[in-house]
Amino acid sequence: MESRRSRNRLNSINNDSSATEDMLHAKLSQMVWEASSRQMKDTLNSYGRIDIFRPYFDVEPRQIRNRLIQSFIPRKPSQMNVSNDMYGPTMIILTLVALLLYSMKSSGYTVQDGTLIGTAMVTCFGAWFFMSLAIYTLCLMFSVDISFVQFCSLYGYSLCSHCVVLLLTMIFHPLHSHLFFYATMIIFCVPSVLRVSLYLCSRTHDYSHKLAITVTTYILHLSYLCYLHYGFHVVVEEIDEIIGDMHQSPIISMPLSAT
């Protein structure tokens, strides 16, 4: 009798342990399923956010090449095709950053690399955004039919002229004269900004609106190139001096008052 009772107890214990293991396996599989489902949803959401920007960066190299060449050629607005391409302007701005870094290094200016790279990135991308925003604000005031993305693309491609001018001045610019810089600016930048102005003026009918848009576009476009040529290294050196003074400033300790 006792052996039978002990055998029944062992069987009940085994049954309880197997039931507990089954419950643990079920909970574990449920937790794994919930975690994998959550991860899958996050992945799909991230890909969905990426798909929002895909139309602006899905371009072919041949299209970018043609748009770069066309950015230097003023044409009739009816023959111009403005797209939502943001890949080409982004690459132009990164090229402009690289040219600024190379010009600073080749000129012998000694600043911290982090200061130089950060200032160049903020200067180029910030100028592209704020100049586009300023001109687009005028377009909204004067009811010019163009979207902000289209204008950022149009104006971003026009900044390719800045890259060409900075590259040529770094290679051939004489130290004793700035005539070469102004000559390249007239040859490359003026037609490029003229193309932008012609397209914007074709979207409005009032003469005063056309004049305001043209003058603003020319002033911002050419003054930004003059700043990159004359004033960028001065700003970088001042920022580097400020950061250096902040790192080298001694820690002033307050004396303890005598009790």
Coordinates of C-alpha atoms in Angstrom, one line a residue:
M1 CA 0.0 0.0 0.0
E2 CA 2.7 2.4 1.0
S3 CA 4.6 1.7 -2.3
R4 CA 1.5 2.3 -4.3
R5 CA 0.9 5.7 -2.5
S6 CA 4.5 6.8 -3.0
R7 CA 4.1 5.8 -6.7
N8 CA 0.9 7.9 -7.0
R9 CA 2.7 10.8 -5.3
L10 CA 5.6 10.6 -7.8
N11 CA 3.1 10.5 -10.7
S12 CA 1.2 13.5 -9.4
I13 CA 4.5 15.4 -8.9
N14 CA 5.6 14.5 -12.4
N15 CA 2.3 15.6 -13.8
D16 CA 2.5 18.9 -12.0
S17 CA 6.1 19.5 -13.2
S18 CA 5.2 18.7 -16.8
A19 CA 2.2 21.0 -16.6
T20 CA 4.4 23.8 -15.2
E21 CA 6.9 23.2 -18.0
D22 CA 4.1 23.4 -20.6
M23 CA 2.9 26.7 -19.1
L24 CA 6.5 28.1 -19.1
H25 CA 7.0 27.0 -22.7
A26 CA 3.7 28.6 -23.7
K27 CA 4.5 31.9 -22.0
L28 CA 8.0 31.9 -23.4
S29 CA 6.7 31.3 -26.9
Q30 CA 4.1 34.0 -26.4
M31 CA 6.8 36.5 -25.3
V32 CA 9.0 35.6 -28.2
W33 CA 6.0 36.1 -30.6
E34 CA 5.1 39.5 -29.1
A35 CA 8.8 40.7 -29.2
S36 CA 9.2 39.6 -32.8
S37 CA 5.9 41.2 -33.8
R38 CA 6.9 44.4 -32.1
Q39 CA 10.3 44.4 -33.9
M40 CA 8.6 43.7 -37.2
K41 CA 6.2 46.6 -36.8
D42 CA 9.1 49.0 -35.9
T43 CA 11.0 47.8 -39.0
L44 CA 8.0 48.4 -41.2
N45 CA 7.4 51.8 -39.7
S46 CA 11.0 52.8 -40.3
Y47 CA 10.9 51.6 -43.9
G48 CA 7.7 53.6 -44.3
R49 CA 9.4 56.7 -43.0
I50 CA 12.3 56.1 -45.5
D51 CA 9.8 55.7 -48.3
I52 CA 8.6 59.2 -47.7
F53 CA 12.1 60.6 -48.8
R54 CA 12.7 58.1 -51.6
P55 CA 11.0 60.1 -54.4
Y56 CA 13.4 63.0 -53.6
F57 CA 16.5 60.9 -53.8
D58 CA 15.6 58.3 -56.5
V59 CA 17.5 59.8 -59.5
E60 CA 19.8 58.4 -62.1
P61 CA 23.4 59.7 -62.6
R62 CA 22.5 60.7 -66.2
Q63 CA 19.8 62.9 -64.9
I64 CA 22.1 64.6 -62.4
R65 CA 24.7 65.2 -65.0
N66 CA 22.2 66.8 -67.3
R67 CA 20.8 69.0 -64.6
L68 CA 24.3 70.1 -63.5
I69 CA 25.1 71.2 -67.1
Q70 CA 21.8 72.9 -67.5
S71 CA 22.3 74.9 -64.3
F72 CA 24.9 77.0 -66.1
I73 CA 22.7 77.7 -69.1
P74 CA 19.9 80.3 -68.9
R75 CA 17.0 79.2 -71.0
K76 CA 13.4 80.1 -71.7
P77 CA 11.2 79.2 -68.7
S78 CA 9.0 77.1 -71.0
Q79 CA 12.0 74.9 -71.8
M80 CA 13.1 74.5 -68.2
N81 CA 12.0 71.4 -66.2
V82 CA 12.1 71.8 -62.4
S83 CA 12.0 68.5 -60.5
N84 CA 11.9 67.4 -56.8
D85 CA 15.4 66.1 -57.0
M86 CA 17.2 66.7 -53.7
Y87 CA 20.1 64.2 -54.2
G88 CA 21.9 66.4 -56.7
P89 CA 21.8 69.6 -54.5
T90 CA 22.8 67.6 -51.4
M91 CA 25.9 66.3 -53.3
I92 CA 26.7 69.8 -54.4
I93 CA 26.6 71.1 -50.9
L94 CA 28.8 68.3 -49.7
T95 CA 31.2 69.1 -52.5
L96 CA 31.2 72.8 -51.4
V97 CA 32.0 71.7 -47.9
A98 CA 35.0 69.6 -49.2
L99 CA 36.3 72.5 -51.2
L100 CA 36.1 74.8 -48.2
L101 CA 38.0 72.3 -46.1
Y102 CA 40.7 71.9 -48.8
S103 CA 41.1 75.6 -49.3
M104 CA 41.6 76.1 -45.5
K105 CA 44.1 73.3 -45.3
S106 CA 46.0 74.4 -48.4
S107 CA 46.1 78.0 -47.2
G108 CA 48.0 77.1 -44.1
Y109 CA 45.3 78.0 -41.6
T110 CA 45.7 76.0 -38.4
V111 CA 42.4 75.3 -36.6
Q112 CA 40.9 72.3 -34.9
D113 CA 39.5 69.8 -37.3
G114 CA 36.2 69.6 -35.5
T115 CA 35.8 73.3 -35.6
L116 CA 36.6 73.5 -39.3
I117 CA 34.3 70.6 -40.4
G118 CA 31.4 71.7 -38.2
T119 CA 31.6 75.3 -39.3
A120 CA 31.8 74.3 -43.0
M121 CA 28.8 72.0 -42.7
V122 CA 26.7 74.5 -40.9
T123 CA 27.7 77.3 -43.2
C124 CA 26.9 75.4 -46.4
F125 CA 23.7 73.6 -45.5
G126 CA 22.4 76.5 -43.4
A127 CA 23.0 79.0 -46.2
W128 CA 21.3 76.7 -48.7
F129 CA 18.3 76.3 -46.5
F130 CA 17.9 80.0 -45.3
M131 CA 18.5 81.5 -48.7
S132 CA 16.0 79.2 -50.2
L133 CA 13.6 80.0 -47.4
A134 CA 14.1 83.8 -47.8
I135 CA 13.5 83.7 -51.6
Y136 CA 10.6 81.3 -51.3
T137 CA 9.0 83.6 -48.8
L138 CA 9.0 86.3 -51.5
C139 CA 7.5 83.7 -53.9
L140 CA 4.7 83.1 -51.4
M141 CA 4.1 86.9 -51.0
F142 CA 4.0 87.4 -54.8
S143 CA 2.0 84.2 -55.5
V144 CA 4.7 82.5 -57.5
D145 CA 3.6 79.0 -58.4
I146 CA 6.4 76.8 -57.1
S147 CA 6.7 74.4 -54.2
F148 CA 9.5 74.7 -51.6
V149 CA 11.1 71.4 -52.5
Q150 CA 11.2 72.4 -56.2
F151 CA 12.8 75.7 -55.4
C152 CA 15.3 74.0 -53.0
S153 CA 16.3 71.7 -55.9
L154 CA 16.4 74.6 -58.4
Y155 CA 18.5 76.8 -56.2
G156 CA 20.7 73.9 -54.9
Y157 CA 21.7 73.1 -58.5
S158 CA 22.6 76.8 -59.0
L159 CA 25.1 76.5 -56.2
C160 CA 27.2 74.3 -58.4
S161 CA 28.6 77.6 -59.8
H162 CA 30.0 78.3 -56.4
C163 CA 31.9 75.0 -56.4
V164 CA 33.4 75.8 -59.9
V165 CA 34.5 79.3 -58.9
L166 CA 36.0 78.1 -55.6
L167 CA 37.8 75.3 -57.4
L168 CA 39.2 77.5 -60.1
T169 CA 40.3 80.2 -57.6
M170 CA 42.1 77.6 -55.5
I171 CA 44.0 76.4 -58.6
F172 CA 44.7 79.5 -60.6
H173 CA 43.9 82.5 -58.4
P174 CA 46.9 85.0 -58.2
L175 CA 47.7 86.3 -54.7
H176 CA 48.1 89.9 -55.7
S177 CA 44.8 90.4 -57.6
H178 CA 41.1 89.5 -57.2
L179 CA 40.2 90.1 -60.8
F180 CA 40.3 86.4 -61.6
F181 CA 37.8 85.7 -58.9
Y182 CA 35.4 88.3 -60.1
A183 CA 35.8 87.1 -63.7
T184 CA 34.9 83.6 -62.8
M185 CA 32.0 84.8 -60.7
I186 CA 30.6 86.7 -63.8
I187 CA 31.2 83.8 -66.1
F188 CA 29.7 81.0 -64.0
C189 CA 27.5 82.5 -61.2
V190 CA 25.7 85.2 -63.1
P191 CA 24.2 82.8 -65.7
S192 CA 23.4 80.3 -63.0
V193 CA 21.4 82.8 -60.9
L194 CA 19.9 84.3 -64.1
R195 CA 18.4 80.9 -64.8
V196 CA 16.8 80.9 -61.4
S197 CA 15.5 84.4 -61.8
L198 CA 14.0 83.8 -65.2
Y199 CA 12.1 80.8 -64.0
L200 CA 10.7 82.6 -61.0
C201 CA 9.8 85.7 -63.0
S202 CA 7.9 83.6 -65.4
R203 CA 5.6 82.5 -62.6
T204 CA 4.5 86.1 -61.8
H205 CA 3.1 88.9 -63.9
D206 CA 3.7 92.1 -61.9
Y207 CA 6.9 94.0 -62.9
S208 CA 7.7 95.1 -59.3
H209 CA 7.4 91.5 -58.1
K210 CA 9.8 90.3 -60.8
L211 CA 12.3 93.1 -60.0
A212 CA 12.1 92.3 -56.2
I213 CA 12.7 88.6 -56.8
T214 CA 15.5 89.1 -59.2
V215 CA 17.4 91.6 -57.0
T216 CA 17.0 89.5 -53.9
T217 CA 18.1 86.3 -55.7
Y218 CA 21.2 88.1 -57.2
I219 CA 22.2 89.7 -53.9
L220 CA 21.9 86.5 -51.9
H221 CA 23.6 84.3 -54.5
L222 CA 26.6 86.6 -55.2
S223 CA 27.1 87.8 -51.6
Y224 CA 27.2 84.3 -50.4
L225 CA 30.0 83.5 -52.8
C226 CA 31.9 86.6 -51.7
Y227 CA 31.5 85.5 -48.1
L228 CA 32.9 82.1 -48.9
H229 CA 35.9 83.6 -50.7
Y230 CA 36.7 86.4 -48.3
G231 CA 35.1 85.9 -44.9
F232 CA 34.8 82.2 -44.2
H233 CA 38.4 81.7 -42.9
V234 CA 38.0 84.7 -40.7
V235 CA 34.8 83.3 -39.1
V236 CA 36.5 79.9 -38.6
E237 CA 39.6 81.4 -36.9
E238 CA 37.4 83.5 -34.6
I239 CA 35.3 80.4 -33.6
D240 CA 38.5 78.4 -33.1
E241 CA 40.0 81.1 -30.8
I242 CA 36.8 81.2 -28.8
I243 CA 36.8 77.5 -28.3
G244 CA 40.5 77.5 -27.5
D245 CA 40.0 80.2 -24.9
M246 CA 37.2 78.2 -23.3
H247 CA 39.4 75.1 -23.0
Q248 CA 42.4 77.0 -21.7
S249 CA 40.7 79.3 -19.3
P250 CA 41.8 78.5 -15.7
I251 CA 39.3 77.3 -13.2
I252 CA 38.8 80.0 -10.6
S253 CA 38.5 78.6 -7.2
M254 CA 36.6 80.6 -4.6
P255 CA 38.6 80.9 -1.3
L256 CA 37.0 79.4 1.7
S257 CA 35.9 81.9 4.3
A258 CA 37.6 81.7 7.6
T259 CA 35.3 80.7 10.4

